[in-house]
Amino acid sequence: MFKTDIVSKFKNTPTPFYYYDVDVLKQTLELLKKESDKYGFIVHYATKANSNNKILDIIRSYGLGADCVSGNEIKKAIECKFDPNHIVFAGVGKSDAEINIALDYSIFCFNCESLQEMEVINELAKAKGTIANIALRINPNVNANTHKYITTGLEENKFGINLWELESVTTALKELKNLKLIGLHFHIGSQITDMSSFKSLCMKVNEIQSWFVSHKITIENINVGGGWGVDYHEPDKNRFVDFAAYFKLYNDFLELRPGQKVHFELGRAVVAQCGTLISKVLYIKKGVNTNFAILDAGMTELMRPALYQAYHKIENLKQYQDTSIKYQDLKYDVVGPICESSDCFGKAVNLPETFRGDIIALRTAGAYGEVMSSAYNLRDRVKSVYSDEL
Ligand SMILES: *Cc1c(COP(=O)(O)O)cnc(C)c1O
C-alpha cells in the first residue's frame, strides 16, 4: 500500500529508483529485538542483503552485529561503526588480503569452511603475532526446501565442512596454534519458509554437539545462520515475519550447554519488505498472445527474477492515486529494457490497463535487490530514495 501523496512524489522523482520505507525497517528491527532479547540471542545482520550506509546505520542503532562475506563488507561495517567484536566473516573463498583485513580489525570470528582455509588463516595470524577466533562452518546436510541456487546446507553444495571430515579437521586444528576454536556455524540456505527445515537443523546441531562433547571439545558459541524467508506474494498482509515463532523454535529445540551463546545471521527477513523498486512504463507493446509493458528498470536494477526465477509482486500505482476510477484489468508481460530475454519481471501479470508514463512498483525488493544491481549495457547505477528524505 502506498499513500496518494507518496505516489505523487514518486511521479516527480526520476526513475528507476529504490524506495526505502524507514518506518517499516525500524518496526521490523523493533520486533526482531524484542523477540531475540527474550532468549538472549545475538543477531548479526547479513550485510550482503543490503549494504547502503543509511540502512546499515539504522540496523546498527538497534544493536545488531554484522555478518560479512568479503573484506569490503568488513570495511563497510567498520565505517558504519559496527563493533568489530560483533563482526563475523563467512565465505568459501576468503582471499589472503581479506583475511588480513579481518585480522587487522580483530573481528569476533572467522566462520571457516575448509581445513586449507584454516591453515592459511593460521599462517597469516602467526605473521601478525595474533590469534584468530574461528568457528567451524559445518555442512549439516539439512534440506532447506528452497530454490536450488540458494540452498547451501547439502553435501552437494560447496559450503562448509562435511560431517565425515570432523575428526580429521579437529585433529589438525590442535596443531594450528594461532587459531582459537570458539564456535560452530551453520547456514542452510535462504528464503526458507518451511519452519520444519529449521527444526531439522536444530536436531542436527544437537547431534553434532554431542560429538564435540564426547571428544571433550568445548564450544562457546552456536551460530545457526539465517535464511528466514519473507512473503513476496502478500507484502502488505505479511509485512513482518513471525520473529516470535522463529526464535521460539530455536529456544525450544536447541539443546544448549551451560554458558553457550546462540547467534543468528539474518539478512532478507530484516530488509526485504522495506524496499520497493519504482519504475516507469516506457512503452506498451501488443504481442501475439500477450501485451508487453516495457519498464525503464530491468535486470540491471533487480536481478532476482532473471537469476533464480524469483517472484516480486508488481503493482501499477495509479490504483492508489484515485480509487474512484475503475480500470479494466489486462494481462501483461512486464519486462525491462535490457537485451536479454531473461530480463522479465513477470509473465501474464494482471494489471489495471497500463499506459506509457504509469508508475510501476516491484515490491519486497529491499534484500538482494540494489546490492546486485549492475552496469550491464552501460546503465547508470540505480539510485535510492528514503521515506524520511522524500
Ligand atoms: C547470505 C547469508 C546469510 C543471510 O541469509 P538470509 O537468507 O538473507 O537471511 C547468513 N549467513 C550466511 C553465511 C550467508 O551467506
PDB file of C-alpha atoms in Angstrom, residues 6-177:
ATOM      1  CA  ILE A   6       3.821   9.325  -1.834  1.00  0.00           C
ATOM      2  CA  VAL A   7       2.718   8.222  -5.290  1.00  0.00           C
ATOM      3  CA  SER A   8       2.625  11.885  -6.375  1.00  0.00           C
ATOM      4  CA  LYS A   9       6.171  12.302  -5.075  1.00  0.00           C
ATOM      5  CA  PHE A  10       7.271   9.205  -6.993  1.00  0.00           C
ATOM      6  CA  LYS A  11       5.887  10.864 -10.140  1.00  0.00           C
ATOM      7  CA  ASN A  12       8.239  13.786  -9.647  1.00  0.00           C
ATOM      8  CA  THR A  13      11.360  11.705  -8.978  1.00  0.00           C
ATOM      9  CA  PRO A  14      13.478  10.421 -11.898  1.00  0.00           C
ATOM     10  CA  THR A  15      13.021   6.665 -12.278  1.00  0.00           C
ATOM     11  CA  PRO A  16      14.114   3.952 -11.763  1.00  0.00           C
ATOM     12  CA  PHE A  17      14.992   4.121  -8.077  1.00  0.00           C
ATOM     13  CA  TYR A  18      14.816   2.076  -4.903  1.00  0.00           C
ATOM     14  CA  TYR A  19      12.401   3.451  -2.352  1.00  0.00           C
ATOM     15  CA  TYR A  20      13.110   2.509   1.261  1.00  0.00           C
ATOM     16  CA  ASP A  21      10.432   2.906   3.907  1.00  0.00           C
ATOM     17  CA  VAL A  22      12.434   3.744   7.025  1.00  0.00           C
ATOM     18  CA  ASP A  23       9.459   3.181   9.337  1.00  0.00           C
ATOM     19  CA  VAL A  24       8.955  -0.359   8.064  1.00  0.00           C
ATOM     20  CA  LEU A  25      12.644  -1.092   8.641  1.00  0.00           C
ATOM     21  CA  LYS A  26      12.514   0.311  12.182  1.00  0.00           C
ATOM     22  CA  GLN A  27       9.351  -1.586  13.066  1.00  0.00           C
ATOM     23  CA  THR A  28      10.945  -4.796  11.764  1.00  0.00           C
ATOM     24  CA  LEU A  29      14.014  -4.202  13.914  1.00  0.00           C
ATOM     25  CA  GLU A  30      11.907  -3.457  16.984  1.00  0.00           C
ATOM     26  CA  LEU A  31      10.099  -6.772  16.607  1.00  0.00           C
ATOM     27  CA  LEU A  32      13.328  -8.650  15.955  1.00  0.00           C
ATOM     28  CA  LYS A  33      14.990  -7.133  19.015  1.00  0.00           C
ATOM     29  CA  LYS A  34      12.036  -7.760  21.285  1.00  0.00           C
ATOM     30  CA  GLU A  35      11.773 -11.431  20.319  1.00  0.00           C
ATOM     31  CA  SER A  36      15.501 -12.261  20.226  1.00  0.00           C
ATOM     32  CA  ASP A  37      16.182 -10.491  23.535  1.00  0.00           C
ATOM     33  CA  LYS A  38      13.687 -12.786  25.255  1.00  0.00           C
ATOM     34  CA  TYR A  39      16.222 -15.599  24.978  1.00  0.00           C
ATOM     35  CA  GLY A  40      19.454 -13.593  24.987  1.00  0.00           C
ATOM     36  CA  PHE A  41      20.061 -14.483  21.323  1.00  0.00           C
ATOM     37  CA  ILE A  42      22.640 -12.447  19.393  1.00  0.00           C
ATOM     38  CA  VAL A  43      21.707 -11.348  15.866  1.00  0.00           C
ATOM     39  CA  HIS A  44      24.195 -10.340  13.182  1.00  0.00           C
ATOM     40  CA  TYR A  45      22.744  -8.642  10.145  1.00  0.00           C
ATOM     41  CA  ALA A  46      23.876 -10.258   6.864  1.00  0.00           C
ATOM     42  CA  THR A  47      25.242  -7.144   5.183  1.00  0.00           C
ATOM     43  CA  LYS A  48      25.206  -8.713   1.727  1.00  0.00           C
ATOM     44  CA  ALA A  49      21.393  -8.389   1.631  1.00  0.00           C
ATOM     45  CA  ASN A  50      21.611  -4.580   1.550  1.00  0.00           C
ATOM     46  CA  SER A  51      24.716  -2.586   2.386  1.00  0.00           C
ATOM     47  CA  ASN A  52      23.507   1.001   1.958  1.00  0.00           C
ATOM     48  CA  ASN A  53      25.077   3.220   4.600  1.00  0.00           C
ATOM     49  CA  LYS A  54      21.765   4.541   5.831  1.00  0.00           C
ATOM     50  CA  ILE A  55      20.268   1.055   6.157  1.00  0.00           C
ATOM     51  CA  LEU A  56      23.390  -0.181   7.965  1.00  0.00           C
ATOM     52  CA  ASP A  57      23.332   2.816  10.320  1.00  0.00           C
ATOM     53  CA  ILE A  58      19.735   2.143  11.316  1.00  0.00           C
ATOM     54  CA  ILE A  59      20.370  -1.576  11.808  1.00  0.00           C
ATOM     55  CA  ARG A  60      23.456  -0.902  13.928  1.00  0.00           C
ATOM     56  CA  SER A  61      21.499   1.548  16.062  1.00  0.00           C
ATOM     57  CA  TYR A  62      19.291  -1.386  17.151  1.00  0.00           C
ATOM     58  CA  GLY A  63      22.333  -3.228  18.468  1.00  0.00           C
ATOM     59  CA  LEU A  64      22.766  -5.885  15.783  1.00  0.00           C
ATOM     60  CA  GLY A  65      26.178  -7.191  14.767  1.00  0.00           C
ATOM     61  CA  ALA A  66      27.342  -7.656  11.165  1.00  0.00           C
ATOM     62  CA  ASP A  67      27.748 -10.854   9.183  1.00  0.00           C
ATOM     63  CA  CYS A  68      30.168 -10.130   6.330  1.00  0.00           C
ATOM     64  CA  VAL A  69      31.186 -12.202   3.316  1.00  0.00           C
ATOM     65  CA  SER A  70      34.007 -10.064   1.903  1.00  0.00           C
ATOM     66  CA  GLY A  71      36.820  -7.805   3.033  1.00  0.00           C
ATOM     67  CA  ASN A  72      34.975  -4.793   1.668  1.00  0.00           C
ATOM     68  CA  GLU A  73      31.870  -5.689   3.657  1.00  0.00           C
ATOM     69  CA  ILE A  74      34.025  -5.780   6.788  1.00  0.00           C
ATOM     70  CA  LYS A  75      35.437  -2.346   5.931  1.00  0.00           C
ATOM     71  CA  LYS A  76      31.919  -1.049   5.283  1.00  0.00           C
ATOM     72  CA  ALA A  77      30.646  -2.422   8.596  1.00  0.00           C
ATOM     73  CA  ILE A  78      33.539  -0.743  10.429  1.00  0.00           C
ATOM     74  CA  GLU A  79      32.873   2.505   8.550  1.00  0.00           C
ATOM     75  CA  CYS A  80      29.242   2.310   9.716  1.00  0.00           C
ATOM     76  CA  LYS A  81      30.511   1.899  13.285  1.00  0.00           C
ATOM     77  CA  PHE A  82      29.672  -1.742  13.898  1.00  0.00           C
ATOM     78  CA  ASP A  83      31.734  -3.011  16.814  1.00  0.00           C
ATOM     79  CA  PRO A  84      34.499  -5.350  15.447  1.00  0.00           C
ATOM     80  CA  ASN A  85      33.562  -7.596  18.358  1.00  0.00           C
ATOM     81  CA  HIS A  86      30.197  -8.095  16.678  1.00  0.00           C
ATOM     82  CA  ILE A  87      31.501  -8.876  13.191  1.00  0.00           C
ATOM     83  CA  VAL A  88      31.622 -12.396  11.783  1.00  0.00           C
ATOM     84  CA  PHE A  89      33.219 -13.313   8.464  1.00  0.00           C
ATOM     85  CA  ALA A  90      31.951 -16.175   6.292  1.00  0.00           C
ATOM     86  CA  GLY A  91      32.608 -17.318   2.727  1.00  0.00           C
ATOM     87  CA  VAL A  92      34.144 -20.308   0.926  1.00  0.00           C
ATOM     88  CA  GLY A  93      36.781 -18.216  -0.795  1.00  0.00           C
ATOM     89  CA  LYS A  94      38.365 -15.718   1.577  1.00  0.00           C
ATOM     90  CA  SER A  95      41.441 -14.209  -0.079  1.00  0.00           C
ATOM     91  CA  ASP A  96      44.674 -13.575   1.865  1.00  0.00           C
ATOM     92  CA  ALA A  97      44.070  -9.818   1.588  1.00  0.00           C
ATOM     93  CA  GLU A  98      40.555 -10.194   3.021  1.00  0.00           C
ATOM     94  CA  ILE A  99      41.780 -12.383   5.867  1.00  0.00           C
ATOM     95  CA  ASN A 100      44.397  -9.756   6.702  1.00  0.00           C
ATOM     96  CA  ILE A 101      41.725  -7.036   6.814  1.00  0.00           C
ATOM     97  CA  ALA A 102      39.706  -9.125   9.263  1.00  0.00           C
ATOM     98  CA  LEU A 103      42.816  -9.831  11.387  1.00  0.00           C
ATOM     99  CA  ASP A 104      43.731  -6.136  11.469  1.00  0.00           C
ATOM    100  CA  TYR A 105      40.288  -5.237  12.825  1.00  0.00           C
ATOM    101  CA  SER A 106      40.313  -8.169  15.304  1.00  0.00           C
ATOM    102  CA  ILE A 107      36.825  -9.232  14.329  1.00  0.00           C
ATOM    103  CA  PHE A 108      34.825 -11.540  16.575  1.00  0.00           C
ATOM    104  CA  CYS A 109      35.056 -14.687  14.467  1.00  0.00           C
ATOM    105  CA  PHE A 110      36.015 -16.260  11.137  1.00  0.00           C
ATOM    106  CA  ASN A 111      33.467 -18.830  10.027  1.00  0.00           C
ATOM    107  CA  CYS A 112      35.815 -21.340   8.398  1.00  0.00           C
ATOM    108  CA  GLU A 113      34.744 -23.516   5.521  1.00  0.00           C
ATOM    109  CA  SER A 114      37.740 -25.843   4.978  1.00  0.00           C
ATOM    110  CA  LEU A 115      40.923 -27.104   6.624  1.00  0.00           C
ATOM    111  CA  GLN A 116      43.062 -25.423   3.996  1.00  0.00           C
ATOM    112  CA  GLU A 117      41.411 -22.092   4.787  1.00  0.00           C
ATOM    113  CA  MET A 118      42.184 -22.630   8.496  1.00  0.00           C
ATOM    114  CA  GLU A 119      45.824 -23.321   7.675  1.00  0.00           C
ATOM    115  CA  VAL A 120      46.026 -20.065   5.723  1.00  0.00           C
ATOM    116  CA  ILE A 121      44.355 -18.034   8.480  1.00  0.00           C
ATOM    117  CA  ASN A 122      46.725 -19.645  10.989  1.00  0.00           C
ATOM    118  CA  GLU A 123      49.770 -18.642   8.915  1.00  0.00           C
ATOM    119  CA  LEU A 124      48.556 -15.071   8.423  1.00  0.00           C
ATOM    120  CA  ALA A 125      47.643 -14.700  12.108  1.00  0.00           C
ATOM    121  CA  LYS A 126      51.066 -16.049  13.086  1.00  0.00           C
ATOM    122  CA  ALA A 127      52.776 -13.499  10.825  1.00  0.00           C
ATOM    123  CA  LYS A 128      50.897 -10.758  12.672  1.00  0.00           C
ATOM    124  CA  GLY A 129      51.615 -12.295  16.071  1.00  0.00           C
ATOM    125  CA  THR A 130      47.931 -12.676  16.825  1.00  0.00           C
ATOM    126  CA  ILE A 131      45.344 -15.373  17.475  1.00  0.00           C
ATOM    127  CA  ALA A 132      42.237 -15.610  15.320  1.00  0.00           C
ATOM    128  CA  ASN A 133      38.894 -16.745  16.718  1.00  0.00           C
ATOM    129  CA  ILE A 134      37.279 -19.273  14.458  1.00  0.00           C
ATOM    130  CA  ALA A 135      34.051 -21.233  14.164  1.00  0.00           C
ATOM    131  CA  LEU A 136      33.772 -24.320  12.014  1.00  0.00           C
ATOM    132  CA  ARG A 137      31.124 -23.891   9.358  1.00  0.00           C
ATOM    133  CA  ILE A 138      29.640 -27.333   9.263  1.00  0.00           C
ATOM    134  CA  ASN A 139      27.551 -28.558   6.384  1.00  0.00           C
ATOM    135  CA  PRO A 140      24.737 -30.291   8.285  1.00  0.00           C
ATOM    136  CA  ASN A 141      23.201 -31.960   5.210  1.00  0.00           C
ATOM    137  CA  VAL A 142      19.771 -30.499   6.002  1.00  0.00           C
ATOM    138  CA  ASN A 143      17.450 -29.649   3.125  1.00  0.00           C
ATOM    139  CA  ALA A 144      16.188 -26.079   3.220  1.00  0.00           C
ATOM    140  CA  ASN A 145      13.404 -26.765   0.695  1.00  0.00           C
ATOM    141  CA  THR A 146      14.114 -23.576  -1.203  1.00  0.00           C
ATOM    142  CA  HIS A 147      15.396 -22.750  -4.691  1.00  0.00           C
ATOM    143  CA  LYS A 148      18.470 -24.829  -5.578  1.00  0.00           C
ATOM    144  CA  TYR A 149      20.617 -21.744  -6.154  1.00  0.00           C
ATOM    145  CA  ILE A 150      20.032 -20.595  -2.579  1.00  0.00           C
ATOM    146  CA  THR A 151      20.322 -23.985  -0.897  1.00  0.00           C
ATOM    147  CA  THR A 152      23.635 -24.162   0.941  1.00  0.00           C
ATOM    148  CA  GLY A 153      23.396 -26.902   3.556  1.00  0.00           C
ATOM    149  CA  LEU A 154      23.501 -30.083   1.474  1.00  0.00           C
ATOM    150  CA  GLU A 155      26.575 -32.243   0.885  1.00  0.00           C
ATOM    151  CA  GLU A 156      26.383 -31.444  -2.834  1.00  0.00           C
ATOM    152  CA  ASN A 157      26.842 -27.700  -2.070  1.00  0.00           C
ATOM    153  CA  LYS A 158      30.241 -26.026  -1.970  1.00  0.00           C
ATOM    154  CA  PHE A 159      29.747 -24.633   1.545  1.00  0.00           C
ATOM    155  CA  GLY A 160      31.176 -25.783   4.840  1.00  0.00           C
ATOM    156  CA  ILE A 161      32.966 -28.767   6.289  1.00  0.00           C
ATOM    157  CA  ASN A 162      31.259 -32.124   5.827  1.00  0.00           C
ATOM    158  CA  LEU A 163      30.385 -34.270   8.815  1.00  0.00           C
ATOM    159  CA  TRP A 164      32.764 -37.049   7.852  1.00  0.00           C
ATOM    160  CA  GLU A 165      35.669 -34.555   7.928  1.00  0.00           C
ATOM    161  CA  LEU A 166      35.114 -33.500  11.579  1.00  0.00           C
ATOM    162  CA  GLU A 167      37.569 -35.991  13.025  1.00  0.00           C
ATOM    163  CA  SER A 168      40.463 -35.047  10.738  1.00  0.00           C
ATOM    164  CA  VAL A 169      39.729 -31.297  10.942  1.00  0.00           C
ATOM    165  CA  THR A 170      39.581 -31.161  14.737  1.00  0.00           C
ATOM    166  CA  THR A 171      42.748 -33.265  14.999  1.00  0.00           C
ATOM    167  CA  ALA A 172      44.603 -30.972  12.596  1.00  0.00           C
ATOM    168  CA  LEU A 173      43.278 -27.925  14.436  1.00  0.00           C
ATOM    169  CA  LYS A 174      45.285 -28.880  17.557  1.00  0.00           C
ATOM    170  CA  GLU A 175      48.464 -28.033  15.638  1.00  0.00           C
ATOM    171  CA  LEU A 176      47.210 -24.665  14.431  1.00  0.00           C
ATOM    172  CA  LYS A 177      48.366 -22.623  17.417  1.00  0.00           C
TER     173      LYS A 177
END
